[in-house]
Amino acid sequence: MKVGIFFGGPSREREISFAGGRTVYDNLDKALFEPVPIFVDSFGNFILLKWQYLYKGSIRDFYPPRGLTPASSFSPYLESLGALEEAQLAQFIGRIGQHIFPDQFSKLFDIAFLALHGPHGEDGSIQGLLEWYQIPYTGTGVLGAALGVDKVVQKRFMQQAGFSVPRYKVLSKRAWQAEKTKETLFEDSISWVGLPMVVKSPCQGSSIGVSLVEGHTVDQFITAVNRSLFIQEISASTWQSLTTAAKQQWITSFIDLREGIGLPVATGGRVVDHPDALLQYLDHHFSTSSAPVQLESLQSEESVLLEAYVVGREFSCIVLEEIPGQPIALPPTEILKGDVHFDYRAKYLPGIVRKETPMQLPLVQLHAIRKACTDLFQTLGFKIYARIDGFFTPSHQIYLNDPNTTAGMNPSSFLFHQAAEIGLSPTQLLTFLIRTSLATRQYMYKARAHITQLLQSIDQDKTTYDQDRVSKLRVGVIMGGFSAERHISVESGRNIFQKLTSSTQYIPIPLFLSGTPEQHRLFVLPINMLLKDNADDIHERLLHLASDQQQDLMASIRKEAVTIIEQYAGAQIWQPEELDYSMLSQRIDFAFIALHGRPGEDGTLQALLTQLDIPYNGSGICSTQLTIDKFKTNQLLRSQGMHVAEQALMSQATWAQDATAAMLTLESQFGYPFIAKPVDEGCSAAVIKIQNRAMLVAYAAATFRTTAGLCDTHAQTLGIQSHAEFPQKSCFLVEALIEQQDAIHFLEITGGLLTHLDAQGHRTYEIFSPSEVLATGEILSLEEKFLSGEGQNITPARFHPDPTINQQVEEKVMQDLKSVAQLLDLEGYARIDAFVKIYSPHHVETWIIEVNALPGMTPATCIFHQCALRGYTPLAFIDKIIQYGLQKHTTK
């Protein structure tokens, strides 16, 4: 059965939609469905996308296609190119896929899976189009979607239906722009909704355009309202104070649809489309005028919603509807933000905020929240599924707000998180959504017989697939651990688990490593525990299992959902099971190590698995013992003629003996600035550019501290958050800063590889085209490495504008990466980070930064971008890694 996955779209949430579309594509059950990727561009064109482009980091990495647009230091969206000629647009689309039209849909797929968000995707528009062409689709229908996207209309409906609604006021853009003195509007708004007040864009999601006005300050109010209307003002003093690099960064943030207002904008009676044109306009304007410039997005909202701030516990609740008219609310999740603003970053990157499911409340109150959510689901005419957010106040009042009829499909989304509580993996949940959507629309369309056949086909294929489990390979996916990289390890492990779950040849078993470096504890996780928010959350649940009250709630919900569980999830374990390593060989046929740092990437686990005679992924014992140590790795590479930065180790003993002497030594050897980092951690944990002695003192104090938490003063000096991952170590590594110097071109890259065994059993290396990494700051951040839509990873890297020279340079760099892999005896797969200095086409230097023997395998990691260019989907890539491990084990 062919499933057309619609993602992207014109809205500001297009990057989350893009990531969600990829999640659906990857996790659809391969035994039941054939995914058909339908990318919707900024202008609403439907494009049958070449699947390789799904694995780019963001939409701007591939569309508009590089090389077909004027060279720019910015990465614009399509709408920044202004009015396009039909031939030019056709050329753009032809590069990435095939332009298709609604009257062709029925020939390309059987059902549309909607992963579009916001206007034109979640407002009934696409639903109405599909109904016109009699194409079944997932989720809520036209009316429910139209109500679900408009927060103002929702408020009015909810009031009329008797739901508790906080005080609110709608402020039109016309009234806002007509009133010269904003103080009057501010005072009027305070009298209506009070302070603090929440200012929202009525038709946006993902916390875009949301601000909190806390104090009686008109400037804060003006900023908040303008932000919700997507209007931004910049003064002459602000612009003129910026350096050239800072102006570039300002424009980059401005065109980012999540934090800026985006382009095109109207200003001074003209429209500015392109970021280069905006930069030129601002430079020109402020060279002749001191008047501020107001920039208004052409995608501006027509009004702003002002709401009274609700003091209460924030929750989110997924509602599923298998039988029409009988919705089931899953256990609500409490969002434990602390002092963190629950913005785009906090929503989609694990480890930033905690999510507790179910929230800690008496049973009667949890059921009251669930009932309120199902009542609203029915009141607004929703179908199949929805996500409903709300607050539970100290006086036990329930305020519901912002229902979403197309919940986020990111791997860490509430949808998957809560469905796991009734035993559904993401793959099984997607099957539920597709089958239930078909059944719901079976009698809406003339082609009932065709839909009936599709339903029968799903059921027959699923029965056959379930009976064939005995012949599948059992893969234990080991994740978690106790390093600074544990959260990324869980993201990697979950991603591998989910990819294997969707396959036809593997049965993945999630294994979580807990305990201490001296005494490991290994657990088989139930699916609901696997999909907890991060490693610490899983660890906490292992130490403190659900209370009797929580177990009673879950028993009640699972009883309500018994038909869904039996049909889609099958037999489940509901409690974790602790295993001894000696029991592993009876439970798994292969171990996929998804641990990063120690103990998974340092030879420890490899040695244990070797003793147990269990095949595993990646490099062997000696290679991993070497590559975990960045100092020893670079020493070896330097001895073999490779380019590496000058390095030194600073031990706690040396620092304690005479800190001043230690500082003088480092300052004499390296000079400021230099890089400080842990010698055996990755994922950008505690990698800092040290600018001065104060930062060096703070870095040493943070590294050698005896307390668990990071001192606020040290964090502030280092320019990081006090809750950031900063491992305690007995030494740290200092590196000379690698700089451009006399090179004509200088770029940071990350290279991936895969190994194979030839017919004679000899190892061969397949080196992927490296990705060019564009960091927004001085050091590539965790988000830029692993969060969908963050950062810019351009694959393949742009070494030179001339294609012939570019290929020559790329081949030289790939040969250098291969030499590194051979010298370090890397196996299976790996990632090598480097800087490239290009002096001439015949003089190219590859400076190695670090080597990862077990690189991150999160959905957004750029190794998937690279292997896609070689024709490997993520599942095919993982399959190659497993097959190599099995072959190596057989021939050892």
PDB file of C-alpha atoms in Angstrom, residues 51 86 102 117 204-205 249 257 339 471 526 545 583 627 697 746 752 787 791 847:
ATOM      1  CA  TRP A  51      14.274  10.213  -1.232  1.00  0.00           C
ATOM      2  CA  GLU A  86       8.291  29.259 -14.822  1.00  0.00           C
ATOM      3  CA  PRO A 102      -3.491  16.937  -7.389  1.00  0.00           C
ATOM      4  CA  HIS A 117       1.794  22.155  10.194  1.00  0.00           C
ATOM      5  CA  GLN A 204       1.280  29.560  14.755  1.00  0.00           C
ATOM      6  CA  GLY A 205       2.594  26.506  16.580  1.00  0.00           C
ATOM      7  CA  GLN A 249      24.840  36.902  12.099  1.00  0.00           C
ATOM      8  CA  LEU A 257      11.667  31.338  10.616  1.00  0.00           C
ATOM      9  CA  ASP A 339      13.414  28.412  34.564  1.00  0.00           C
ATOM     10  CA  SER A 471      13.149 -16.141  11.388  1.00  0.00           C
ATOM     11  CA  PRO A 526       9.508  -1.667  27.862  1.00  0.00           C
ATOM     12  CA  LEU A 545       9.218   2.467  39.387  1.00  0.00           C
ATOM     13  CA  MET A 583      22.401 -13.862  29.825  1.00  0.00           C
ATOM     14  CA  THR A 627      40.259   6.600  19.505  1.00  0.00           C
ATOM     15  CA  VAL A 697      40.764  29.518  35.502  1.00  0.00           C
ATOM     16  CA  PHE A 746      39.199  27.254   4.928  1.00  0.00           C
ATOM     17  CA  GLY A 752      31.728   9.410   7.314  1.00  0.00           C
ATOM     18  CA  LEU A 787      18.748  18.713  16.180  1.00  0.00           C
ATOM     19  CA  GLY A 791      22.821  24.497  11.799  1.00  0.00           C
ATOM     20  CA  TRP A 847      43.725  18.882   9.726  1.00  0.00           C
TER      21      TRP A 847
END
